[in-house]
């Protein structure tokens, strides 16, 4: 394979609703570039991109795939992405590693749910977008309607570069209003025959050409001036205007294809090669030093790993993009995320699972390493002397969770290893070993996402597992002050045990002043503080431990033992065994025995005094509350809000954003189980949402009762 320089490389991500033809289009592009000799099909389960067993079984892309093709002496890197929102991790990482996007539109349906969602991803990451209306050979093709929908639901700056002459069965001709030519294809597609526009299409073509030129002019002020004085632009000016319009997302040019019949694909590739932005045009990444790393082929070599996968017979593969300099085979590099040295003994470019060994890769190019020791997604590798790191890919927050358990305990270790591998390949699957909940919690993007994960456990790793509802990480706290004494006394045979502790506990609020006195049982008790310990709890919140002992009723050496006893109860709260938080404890009196007092005695006295005081201090269960932000089409807003209210959610606000309503709400985690599935069914899959932890809040009385009851039932079972 030829070595390509930075200005000969274009890198695109394929976006679009599931089933709109991304994978088929990629196949045609590889074929046209001579990378493959025969075009595979989805039905034939033999496309280059959908090579994984689950993809062939489902007839659908699940992971992103790294591909390349060559065209007119240029290289096009193609990242084919999955269309379903549950797999958006592969979309985000692909956008991260490319400069431009091509979005396929299924011309039978026009704009679909996934089209809108992908469009938003590209918008958020400021990626230019070219539209490929696909499936024009289909009997139900409706180009006009699709274009109307794109203008209405995506962006008003959707502009035609082409339109089909004969959409439907037999489709083979396209009018190109940029070139002002007609492209005619043979039945099996391939390179077009370029002919003059027939007379009956002249007017329409002229009109669309004028609209395109005007749009091109709009992208640049000097072009606008030139347009006004000459009423048109030169060919060079048009191209310049289009390139700039695409780059600034001021225009979204429309192309016509039948990916399956390889019609129109050559012209689309030619356009990508000549007009799509390259790494030189895009905003440069910033390294850990805060410096912009301009795409400079002469600078020191630096690459970012955007994707890792595990392949049969090979093991781990890391896919990377060269951000600066040149990467050559046998180069020694340093992983700046963990300091390990790596040797790039083999460099590859990839078309799915097929790899071609290459001697070097230039800035902007995409390739793969195998057999690195300590490198994975999100890491930066540099030539020695550089310690740059790039800001990592921001994967979407998880929004669906389940507990998982191997059916056989003997598989526990194997399951752990398999889950680590699954996370490596798909960073949007997050594994949490919760000591607190005594469960392995798997977080993902949706129910389907985790079902696919289970498929891999069943069929690839061969570990039978069960999904269980995840427990909720409740917390316990108190709402008022209470006092308790406890005497631990044991006299049996040899040495006895004796310890007595008097304490007051109260709710702790950051910054609140300590008690100076407390009334109980008609008596007033003055507290004088001798020492104070502020303990930040691992599980959030605080415990404040205040020593108010006067007159040496308890030796200072026993104070840590009392705290230890209290901490035991903080870890296994008296109500439901959940962690306790935000409590201030004053130990103000007690008794010792000259012989029998020891640490164990005071630990037990401290623990029991605390437990008694806790139960009298208006104990409450706290639950995690999440900030949920939901983006819904306006017509479904009412349904979504009433569903939220049924989940004890509190709507905080609503705002209109382009084409969508954004609802902000706070919802208890306990009510968010399977929310993504529910939301999808309420909105026909047209909503998107994110959720992140906000705070702990008290649960309502009836919920508290139910939670305590469930805890005791579970305790009895165990
Ligand atoms: N008629 C027709 N079918 C197509 C075309 N492109 C793709 N398909 C079919 O549409 C289905 C989905 O295609 P695929 O490439 O998997 O779409 P993706 O989910 O966007 O990757 C497959 O059955 C393809 O054979 C096309 O241009 N014309
Ligand atoms: Mg696909």
XYZ file of C-alpha atoms and ligand atoms in Angstrom:
747
model
C 0.000 0.000 0.000
C 1.091 3.491 -0.891
C 2.184 5.881 1.877
C -0.237 8.774 2.074
C 0.713 12.249 3.251
C -1.538 14.356 5.443
C -3.029 16.349 2.562
C -4.000 13.097 0.830
C -6.058 11.767 3.723
C -9.731 12.304 4.514
C -11.373 10.695 7.515
C -15.122 10.355 7.727
C -17.629 8.788 10.101
C -20.744 7.212 8.606
C -23.856 8.237 10.513
C -27.541 7.514 10.068
C -30.518 5.602 11.353
C -30.163 1.867 11.655
C -30.970 0.289 8.295
C -30.276 3.414 6.248
C -27.398 1.726 4.440
C -24.185 2.857 6.174
C -22.585 -0.567 6.126
C -23.665 -1.201 2.541
C -22.331 2.200 1.477
C -18.998 1.470 3.159
C -18.844 -1.812 1.270
C -19.356 -0.012 -2.057
C -16.679 2.537 -1.182
C -14.182 -0.200 -0.399
C -15.051 -1.938 -3.647
C -14.690 1.230 -5.702
C -11.312 1.816 -4.110
C -10.128 -1.677 -4.983
C -9.757 -2.683 -1.337
C -12.122 -5.605 -1.918
C -12.788 -7.511 -5.101
C -16.385 -8.406 -4.470
C -19.128 -6.531 -2.667
C -20.679 -8.374 0.247
C -24.260 -7.817 1.399
C -26.070 -7.642 4.718
C -28.241 -10.630 3.770
C -25.184 -12.581 2.691
C -23.619 -11.850 6.106
C -20.378 -11.096 4.358
C -19.772 -7.361 4.519
C -16.354 -6.161 5.587
C -17.807 -3.940 8.285
C -20.342 -6.225 9.993
C -17.880 -9.072 10.537
C -18.640 -9.911 14.153
C -20.846 -12.898 14.969
C -23.518 -10.817 16.738
C -23.709 -8.442 13.775
C -24.199 -11.276 11.346
C -26.809 -12.870 13.555
C -28.749 -9.604 13.941
C -28.085 -8.158 10.472
C -27.110 -4.938 12.189
C -23.951 -3.060 13.200
C -23.266 -3.185 16.933
C -19.722 -1.817 17.156
C -17.992 0.853 15.127
C -15.665 -0.527 12.480
C -12.492 1.032 11.149
C -12.190 0.843 7.360
C -10.272 2.569 4.629
C -10.431 2.936 0.901
C -8.331 4.593 -1.763
C -9.678 6.914 -4.408
C -8.009 9.165 -6.957
C -4.686 8.865 -5.191
C -6.167 9.773 -1.841
C -6.989 7.687 1.157
C -10.407 7.832 2.811
C -10.585 6.462 6.338
C -14.139 5.365 7.064
C -15.584 4.682 10.465
C -18.851 2.786 10.093
C -21.023 3.292 13.155
C -24.014 1.501 14.685
C -27.338 3.256 14.155
C -29.116 2.243 17.343
C -28.887 4.728 20.173
C -27.903 2.049 22.697
C -24.588 1.764 20.882
C -23.852 5.479 20.687
C -20.433 4.891 22.293
C -19.209 3.743 18.877
C -20.642 6.890 17.302
C -19.001 9.267 19.764
C -15.557 7.685 19.489
C -15.847 7.694 15.700
C -16.752 11.373 15.627
C -13.779 11.988 17.852
C -11.399 10.330 15.424
C -12.640 11.856 12.159
C -13.026 15.276 10.583
C -16.231 14.952 8.614
C -19.398 12.866 8.602
C -21.521 11.323 5.883
C -25.073 10.664 6.935
C -27.199 8.143 5.072
C -30.918 8.741 4.755
C -33.194 5.843 3.908
C -35.210 7.403 1.099
C -38.257 5.277 1.908
C -38.598 6.865 5.338
C -36.722 10.145 5.155
C -35.669 11.463 8.539
C -35.973 8.799 11.239
C -35.357 8.744 14.982
C -31.737 7.691 14.651
C -31.177 10.312 11.943
C -32.128 13.056 14.381
C -30.097 11.573 17.196
C -26.977 11.176 15.082
C -27.455 14.629 13.639
C -27.407 15.977 17.184
C -24.218 14.086 18.037
C -22.496 15.611 15.009
C -23.882 19.020 15.919
C -22.612 18.784 19.473
C -19.136 17.933 18.254
C -19.233 20.546 15.456
C -18.631 17.981 12.768
C -19.426 18.857 9.149
C -22.067 16.650 7.575
C -22.736 15.471 4.049
C -26.070 13.796 3.325
C -26.323 10.676 1.173
C -29.926 9.871 0.305
C -29.789 6.109 -0.121
C -31.939 3.340 -1.540
C -33.093 5.307 -4.568
C -33.526 2.006 -6.411
C -36.321 1.029 -4.031
C -39.885 0.989 -5.318
C -40.993 3.086 -2.362
C -38.269 5.701 -2.774
C -39.513 9.231 -2.180
C -36.763 11.750 -2.702
C -38.898 14.907 -2.522
C -40.434 13.931 0.781
C -37.070 12.977 2.242
C -35.565 16.325 1.298
C -38.514 18.158 2.788
C -38.110 16.248 6.044
C -34.379 16.906 6.144
C -34.952 20.631 5.757
C -37.650 20.654 8.361
C -36.267 18.303 10.960
C -32.517 18.533 10.532
C -31.551 21.934 9.231
C -32.833 24.512 6.864
C -29.431 24.673 5.195
C -29.814 21.274 3.611
C -28.974 21.927 -0.047
C -29.131 19.730 -3.123
C -25.993 18.948 -5.078
C -27.866 16.194 -6.878
C -31.316 14.883 -7.602
C -32.414 11.546 -9.058
C -33.754 11.426 -12.601
C -35.591 8.129 -12.234
C -35.956 7.074 -8.617
C -37.507 3.659 -7.999
C -36.829 0.303 -9.602
C -34.442 0.854 -12.501
C -32.855 3.916 -10.936
C -29.636 4.701 -12.777
C -29.356 8.434 -13.482
C -28.547 11.438 -11.351
C -28.386 15.102 -12.236
C -25.466 16.826 -10.555
C -26.180 20.539 -10.237
C -22.657 21.350 -9.112
C -21.015 19.808 -12.169
C -24.093 20.510 -14.287
C -23.869 17.037 -15.802
C -25.895 13.883 -15.723
C -24.334 10.761 -14.181
C -25.516 7.529 -15.761
C -24.783 4.096 -14.367
C -24.781 0.562 -15.608
C -27.019 -1.962 -13.827
C -24.198 -3.146 -11.586
C -23.142 0.412 -10.791
C -19.522 1.442 -10.616
C -18.038 4.421 -12.454
C -20.573 6.696 -14.116
C -20.868 7.757 -17.689
C -20.974 11.548 -17.516
C -23.277 13.119 -20.106
C -25.032 16.414 -20.779
C -28.189 17.242 -18.921
C -31.199 16.334 -21.110
C -33.299 19.249 -22.327
C -36.310 18.462 -20.140
C -34.153 18.747 -16.994
C -32.320 21.922 -17.957
C -34.609 24.403 -16.173
C -34.796 22.487 -12.943
C -31.046 21.912 -12.939
C -30.355 25.611 -13.588
C -32.619 26.610 -10.761
C -30.996 24.246 -8.284
C -27.552 25.232 -9.494
C -28.353 28.871 -8.761
C -29.551 27.967 -5.280
C -26.357 26.005 -4.649
C -24.168 28.852 -5.858
C -26.006 31.310 -3.669
C -25.592 29.037 -0.659
C -21.883 28.685 -1.444
C -21.570 32.453 -1.598
C -23.242 32.845 1.785
C -20.405 31.038 3.493
C -17.891 33.800 2.889
C -18.195 37.549 2.753
C -15.804 38.084 -0.146
C -17.674 35.450 -2.125
C -20.912 37.218 -1.309
C -19.550 40.469 -2.740
C -18.346 38.722 -5.837
C -21.760 37.048 -6.165
C -23.615 40.364 -5.951
C -21.462 42.118 -8.508
C -21.311 39.254 -11.040
C -24.591 37.480 -10.277
C -22.679 34.198 -10.128
C -19.370 32.683 -8.992
C -16.507 31.101 -10.878
C -16.068 27.353 -10.529
C -13.135 27.912 -8.217
C -15.178 30.263 -6.042
C -18.057 27.802 -5.885
C -15.754 25.052 -4.686
C -14.189 27.320 -2.111
C -17.613 28.417 -0.893
C -18.878 24.868 -0.645
C -15.816 23.671 1.251
C -16.171 26.519 3.698
C -19.923 26.116 3.990
C -19.502 22.447 4.869
C -16.736 23.160 7.341
C -18.743 25.784 9.217
C -21.935 23.695 9.092
C -23.564 26.462 7.101
C -24.538 23.943 4.466
C -25.406 20.263 4.370
C -25.013 19.091 0.766
C -27.237 16.286 -0.507
C -26.050 13.410 -2.719
C -28.019 10.587 -4.309
C -26.995 6.958 -4.054
C -28.051 3.399 -4.206
C -25.441 1.817 -2.002
C -26.669 -1.644 -2.834
C -26.324 -1.114 -6.572
C -23.180 1.011 -6.231
C -24.843 3.926 -8.003
C -23.709 7.456 -7.226
C -21.049 6.215 -4.827
C -18.111 7.120 -7.078
C -19.235 10.731 -7.308
C -19.791 10.944 -3.548
C -16.252 9.634 -2.998
C -14.868 12.149 -5.438
C -16.641 14.924 -3.547
C -15.274 13.686 -0.214
C -11.781 13.593 -1.618
C -11.992 17.093 -3.058
C -14.319 19.053 -0.736
C -14.550 17.367 2.662
C -12.389 18.934 5.363
C -9.162 17.248 6.389
C -7.368 17.327 9.719
C -5.714 20.593 8.634
C -9.092 22.323 8.519
C -10.458 21.193 11.859
C -9.845 22.708 15.279
C -6.683 21.104 16.662
C -6.741 19.124 19.913
C -5.282 20.550 23.093
C -2.678 18.553 25.010
C -2.253 18.278 28.771
C 0.040 21.321 28.724
C -2.846 23.396 27.441
C -1.108 23.793 24.089
C -2.868 23.354 20.793
C -1.319 20.469 18.871
C -1.542 21.634 15.288
C -1.653 18.906 12.717
C 2.027 19.172 11.822
C 3.612 16.291 9.937
C 7.078 17.535 10.941
C 6.338 17.705 14.685
C 7.116 14.916 17.174
C 4.963 11.812 16.774
C 1.894 11.662 18.970
C -1.134 9.394 18.658
C -4.425 8.969 20.475
C -6.059 5.571 20.915
C -9.795 5.968 20.310
C -10.861 2.340 20.254
C -9.702 -1.041 21.494
C -11.001 -4.427 20.550
C -10.247 -8.064 21.093
C -10.013 -10.289 18.059
C -9.909 -14.016 17.839
C -6.347 -15.396 17.471
C -4.781 -11.967 17.859
C -5.902 -10.505 21.132
C -6.035 -6.817 21.766
C -6.014 -4.340 18.926
C -5.710 -0.617 19.516
C -7.014 1.777 16.890
C -5.440 5.193 16.903
C -5.265 8.472 15.121
C -2.012 10.298 14.477
C -2.382 13.809 15.867
C 1.055 15.016 15.034
C 4.241 13.844 13.366
C 4.790 10.542 11.678
C 4.546 7.074 13.156
C 6.884 4.415 11.817
C 7.235 0.717 12.398
C 9.494 -0.232 15.329
C 9.158 3.201 16.854
C 9.650 3.319 20.624
C 6.965 5.353 22.311
C 5.831 6.147 25.806
C 2.282 5.855 27.037
C 1.736 9.121 28.867
C -1.256 7.815 30.770
C 0.727 5.194 32.651
C 4.355 5.829 31.744
C 4.935 2.436 30.170
C 7.244 2.011 27.236
C 5.796 0.445 24.137
C 7.401 -0.609 20.878
C 5.285 -0.241 17.751
C 6.647 -3.383 16.192
C 3.811 -3.696 13.695
C 1.665 -0.990 12.158
C -1.533 -1.715 10.300
C -4.340 -0.089 8.435
C -7.626 -1.913 8.773
C -10.660 -2.769 6.744
C -12.756 -4.555 9.332
C -10.878 -7.592 10.452
C -8.530 -7.457 7.473
C -5.274 -5.763 8.247
C -2.587 -4.528 5.908
C 0.862 -3.951 7.310
C 2.287 -0.484 6.565
C 5.704 1.013 7.269
C 4.482 4.433 8.374
C 1.443 6.621 8.952
C 1.285 10.386 8.616
C -0.495 13.016 10.708
C -4.254 12.656 10.384
C -4.137 8.999 9.431
C -5.876 6.170 11.263
C -4.273 2.811 11.962
C -3.957 -0.017 14.431
C -1.368 -1.586 16.728
C -1.418 -5.103 18.029
C 0.372 -6.603 21.001
C 0.875 -3.476 23.039
C 1.242 -4.253 26.711
C -0.423 -1.479 28.628
C -2.352 0.621 26.173
C -6.058 0.981 25.671
C -8.814 3.389 24.611
C -8.207 6.942 25.774
C -4.423 6.678 26.008
C -1.884 8.893 24.293
C 1.402 7.524 22.953
C 4.293 9.888 22.259
C 7.842 9.658 21.043
C 10.213 10.022 24.029
C 10.670 13.581 25.184
C 6.989 14.383 24.942
C 4.454 13.807 27.677
C 1.331 15.114 26.017
C -2.043 13.736 26.798
C -5.283 14.562 25.050
C -8.577 15.109 26.679
C -10.364 11.803 26.517
C -13.510 10.935 24.632
C -16.571 11.976 26.579
C -18.706 8.890 26.442
C -22.363 9.270 27.319
C -23.233 8.706 30.963
C -24.726 5.293 31.660
C -28.495 5.259 31.952
C -29.457 1.679 32.476
C -28.240 -0.659 35.201
C -28.667 -4.226 36.206
C -27.062 -6.589 38.694
C -25.409 -9.627 37.189
C -24.473 -12.952 38.714
C -22.904 -16.076 37.276
C -25.327 -18.983 37.545
C -22.538 -21.094 38.914
C -20.270 -19.693 41.589
C -17.322 -21.466 40.005
C -17.682 -19.048 37.059
C -17.246 -15.937 39.210
C -13.639 -15.393 38.285
C -14.240 -16.078 34.598
C -17.145 -13.654 34.647
C -14.920 -10.926 36.106
C -12.377 -11.422 33.329
C -15.041 -11.466 30.627
C -16.634 -8.277 31.929
C -13.249 -6.544 31.888
C -12.800 -7.504 28.252
C -16.302 -6.356 27.405
C -15.598 -2.977 28.995
C -12.324 -2.701 27.107
C -14.145 -3.118 23.809
C -17.091 -0.961 24.766
C -16.273 1.717 27.348
C -19.973 2.582 27.643
C -20.432 -0.688 29.498
C -19.267 0.053 33.004
C -18.681 -2.620 35.599
C -19.013 -1.790 39.258
C -18.187 -4.254 42.002
C -20.319 -2.831 44.754
C -19.164 -3.869 48.171
C -22.023 -1.842 49.534
C -24.783 -3.514 47.540
C -23.006 -6.867 47.481
C -23.721 -7.040 43.771
C -21.900 -6.669 40.490
C -23.670 -3.811 38.778
C -23.394 -3.411 35.025
C -24.203 0.035 33.669
C -25.040 0.587 30.029
C -27.003 2.706 27.600
C -30.221 0.717 27.538
C -31.883 -2.632 27.972
C -30.955 -3.762 24.469
C -27.348 -2.756 25.052
C -27.089 -5.030 28.085
C -28.975 -7.833 26.370
C -26.360 -7.782 23.629
C -23.700 -7.940 26.322
C -25.460 -10.999 27.725
C -25.453 -12.535 24.276
C -21.678 -12.246 24.288
C -21.447 -13.818 27.725
C -23.677 -16.687 26.589
C -22.243 -17.311 23.152
C -18.659 -16.092 23.113
C -17.514 -16.434 26.716
C -19.946 -19.251 27.487
C -20.782 -18.102 30.983
C -24.459 -18.521 31.936
C -25.541 -15.518 34.010
C -28.654 -13.999 35.517
C -29.684 -10.376 35.559
C -31.271 -9.206 38.822
C -32.776 -5.884 39.815
C -29.974 -3.750 41.223
C -30.254 -2.720 44.860
C -30.437 0.951 45.656
C -27.560 2.474 47.639
C -29.667 3.940 50.423
C -28.129 5.953 53.250
C -29.295 6.429 56.818
C -29.224 9.517 58.923
C -31.000 11.171 61.876
C -33.258 14.179 62.127
C -32.990 15.256 65.781
C -30.662 15.029 68.761
C -30.815 12.082 71.164
C -28.895 10.818 74.140
C -27.951 7.295 75.227
C -25.781 5.507 77.792
C -24.455 2.041 77.527
C -22.560 -0.043 80.015
C -20.725 -3.077 78.766
C -19.890 -5.372 81.634
C -18.823 -8.982 81.661
C -17.480 -10.938 84.587
C -16.752 -14.509 83.749
C -13.869 -16.510 85.029
C -10.592 -14.666 84.482
C -10.316 -11.078 83.299
C -13.583 -9.119 83.158
C -14.704 -6.475 80.658
C -15.994 -3.073 81.595
C -16.743 0.086 79.687
C -19.455 2.712 79.971
C -20.140 5.447 77.465
C -22.575 8.387 77.542
C -23.172 10.152 74.296
C -25.343 12.632 72.469
C -25.808 12.508 68.733
C -27.308 15.096 66.431
C -27.748 15.641 62.702
C -24.685 17.262 61.165
C -25.020 20.043 58.670
C -21.866 21.530 57.149
C -20.873 24.637 59.102
C -23.413 24.257 61.909
C -22.102 25.208 65.393
C -21.512 22.538 68.016
C -23.956 22.091 70.859
C -22.887 23.755 74.066
C -25.597 22.233 76.190
C -28.464 19.850 75.979
C -31.539 19.263 78.060
C -32.795 15.787 78.683
C -34.805 14.164 81.432
C -35.376 17.594 82.971
C -31.624 18.061 83.466
C -29.388 20.529 81.727
C -26.085 19.199 80.550
C -23.227 21.498 79.646
C -20.830 20.317 76.987
C -17.263 21.527 76.846
C -15.351 20.462 73.813
C -11.854 19.078 74.284
C -11.155 17.596 70.888
C -12.878 17.225 67.568
C -12.387 14.803 64.705
C -13.965 15.418 61.312
C -14.205 12.214 59.337
C -15.048 12.327 55.634
C -16.871 9.101 54.905
C -15.892 6.975 51.955
C -19.540 6.713 50.965
C -20.230 10.435 51.171
C -21.163 12.730 54.020
C -19.384 13.099 57.353
C -19.107 11.884 60.900
C -17.996 14.412 63.479
C -16.590 12.870 66.621
C -16.450 15.263 69.563
C -14.665 14.512 72.802
C -16.365 16.314 75.726
C -15.027 14.150 78.533
C -14.395 16.096 81.715
C -12.633 14.973 84.845
C -11.046 11.954 83.206
C -14.146 9.767 83.395
C -12.832 7.948 80.298
C -9.147 7.783 79.484
C -8.124 9.423 76.225
C -6.605 6.088 75.156
C -10.106 4.559 74.918
C -11.516 7.277 72.680
C -10.368 5.618 69.404
C -12.009 2.348 70.487
C -15.325 4.122 71.042
C -15.027 5.702 67.582
C -14.322 2.277 66.114
C -17.549 0.970 67.632
C -19.484 3.924 66.239
C -17.971 3.404 62.780
C -19.114 -0.193 62.793
C -22.679 1.060 63.066
C -22.064 3.821 60.529
C -21.090 1.118 58.058
C -24.071 -1.057 58.734
C -26.785 1.401 59.656
C -29.303 0.428 62.338
C -32.358 0.745 60.043
C -31.540 -1.181 56.892
C -27.862 -1.951 57.099
C -27.068 0.893 54.670
C -24.252 3.349 55.248
C -25.072 6.156 57.699
C -23.904 9.740 57.192
C -23.973 13.300 58.464
C -23.986 12.730 62.203
C -22.190 14.514 65.044
C -21.425 12.459 68.132
C -20.508 13.981 71.506
C -19.010 11.573 74.040
C -19.337 13.480 77.291
C -19.180 10.963 80.124
C -18.666 7.352 81.074
C -16.979 5.073 83.535
C -13.888 2.926 83.665
C -12.871 0.039 85.834
C -9.261 0.049 87.070
C -8.666 -3.561 85.966
C -11.407 -4.683 83.570
C -11.553 -1.733 81.155
C -10.018 -2.383 77.768
C -10.468 -1.474 74.136
C -12.983 -4.167 73.308
C -15.235 -3.066 76.150
C -15.286 0.534 74.970
C -15.752 -0.462 71.368
C -18.855 -2.434 72.295
C -20.146 0.271 74.619
C -19.622 2.902 71.918
C -21.353 0.790 69.316
C -24.395 0.024 71.435
C -24.782 3.530 72.810
C -24.652 4.847 69.254
C -27.170 2.325 68.011
C -29.657 3.195 70.794
C -29.225 6.922 70.335
C -29.642 6.510 66.573
C -33.000 4.798 66.942
C -34.250 7.645 69.150
C -32.966 10.378 66.917
C -35.723 10.269 64.287
C -33.771 8.036 61.910
C -34.465 8.452 58.222
C -33.539 6.684 55.056
C -31.947 8.766 52.339
C -32.091 7.819 48.693
C -29.985 8.880 45.728
C -31.635 11.507 43.575
C -30.571 12.009 39.990
C -30.672 15.022 37.736
C -32.389 13.824 34.603
C -32.403 15.804 31.386
C -34.722 14.604 28.692
C -34.957 15.834 25.164
C -38.355 15.092 23.656
C -40.274 16.048 20.557
C -42.835 18.687 21.597
C -45.876 16.524 20.899
C -44.774 13.966 23.489
C -43.873 16.346 26.276
C -47.111 15.931 28.244
C -46.821 12.146 28.312
C -43.211 12.263 29.397
C -43.956 14.683 32.229
C -46.869 12.707 33.589
C -44.746 9.572 33.510
C -42.052 11.416 35.481
C -44.582 12.450 38.079
C -45.567 8.815 38.461
C -41.915 8.178 39.304
C -41.877 10.660 42.184
C -39.991 12.994 39.850
C -39.929 16.741 40.280
C -39.874 18.749 37.080
C -37.506 21.684 37.532
C -37.862 23.334 34.185
C -38.580 23.131 30.534
C -36.977 24.882 27.627
C -37.314 24.776 23.883
C -34.238 23.923 21.915
C -34.028 23.546 18.190
C -36.749 21.063 17.250
C -36.973 19.656 20.780
C -38.194 20.381 24.270
C -35.738 19.866 27.071
C -37.178 18.772 30.403
C -35.058 18.966 33.522
C -36.160 16.946 36.491
C -34.960 15.340 39.685
C -35.939 11.722 40.053
C -35.100 9.106 42.698
C -32.830 6.386 41.327
C -35.191 3.767 42.728
C -37.805 4.928 40.198
C -35.477 5.000 37.194
C -35.211 1.264 36.732
C -35.748 0.473 33.030
C -36.463 4.125 32.313
C -34.782 4.073 28.915
C -37.125 1.311 27.798
C -40.181 3.149 29.109
C -39.180 6.477 27.584
C -38.549 4.844 24.283
C -42.023 3.326 24.247
C -43.695 6.620 25.236
C -41.938 8.579 22.508
C -41.493 5.998 19.782
C -37.760 6.118 20.416
C -37.554 9.815 19.612
C -36.309 11.016 22.982
C -32.803 11.184 24.393
C -31.864 11.585 27.997
C -28.975 11.790 30.387
C -28.889 11.272 34.105
C -26.336 12.044 36.733
C -26.191 11.779 40.479
C -27.352 14.925 42.270
C -27.689 14.284 46.000
C -29.164 12.186 48.756
C -32.630 13.104 49.996
C -35.024 11.672 52.565
C -37.509 9.156 51.267
C -41.214 9.720 51.968
C -42.669 7.892 54.987
C -44.440 5.128 53.090
C -41.347 4.417 51.024
C -39.257 4.234 54.208
C -41.615 1.646 55.659
C -41.515 -0.404 52.500
C -37.715 -0.288 52.321
C -37.323 -1.351 55.971
C -39.796 -4.163 55.469
C -38.015 -5.389 52.365
C -34.707 -5.291 54.243
C -35.992 -7.437 57.088
C -37.542 -9.925 54.695
C -34.280 -10.235 52.846
C -32.355 -10.617 56.105
C -34.598 -13.492 57.104
C -34.076 -15.218 53.782
C -30.299 -15.086 54.107
N -32.923 -1.434 -1.997
C -31.847 -1.050 -1.337
N -31.544 -1.621 -0.164
C -30.443 -1.201 0.478
C -29.608 -0.192 -0.018
N -28.611 0.007 0.849
C -28.793 -0.858 1.859
N -29.891 -1.596 1.628
C -30.431 -2.640 2.512
O -30.870 -2.066 3.710
C -30.584 -2.909 4.809
C -29.755 -2.163 5.843
O -28.506 -1.853 5.307
P -27.234 -1.609 6.197
O -26.100 -1.312 5.298
O -27.055 -2.692 7.190
O -27.672 -0.294 6.978
P -27.012 0.349 8.280
O -27.767 -0.195 9.448
O -27.207 1.797 8.104
O -25.591 -0.055 8.276
C -29.868 -4.127 4.234
O -30.785 -5.144 4.065
C -29.358 -3.623 2.917
O -29.226 -4.659 1.968
C -29.963 0.390 -1.282
O -29.299 1.283 -1.801
N -31.080 -0.072 -1.879
Mg -24.471 -0.913 9.779
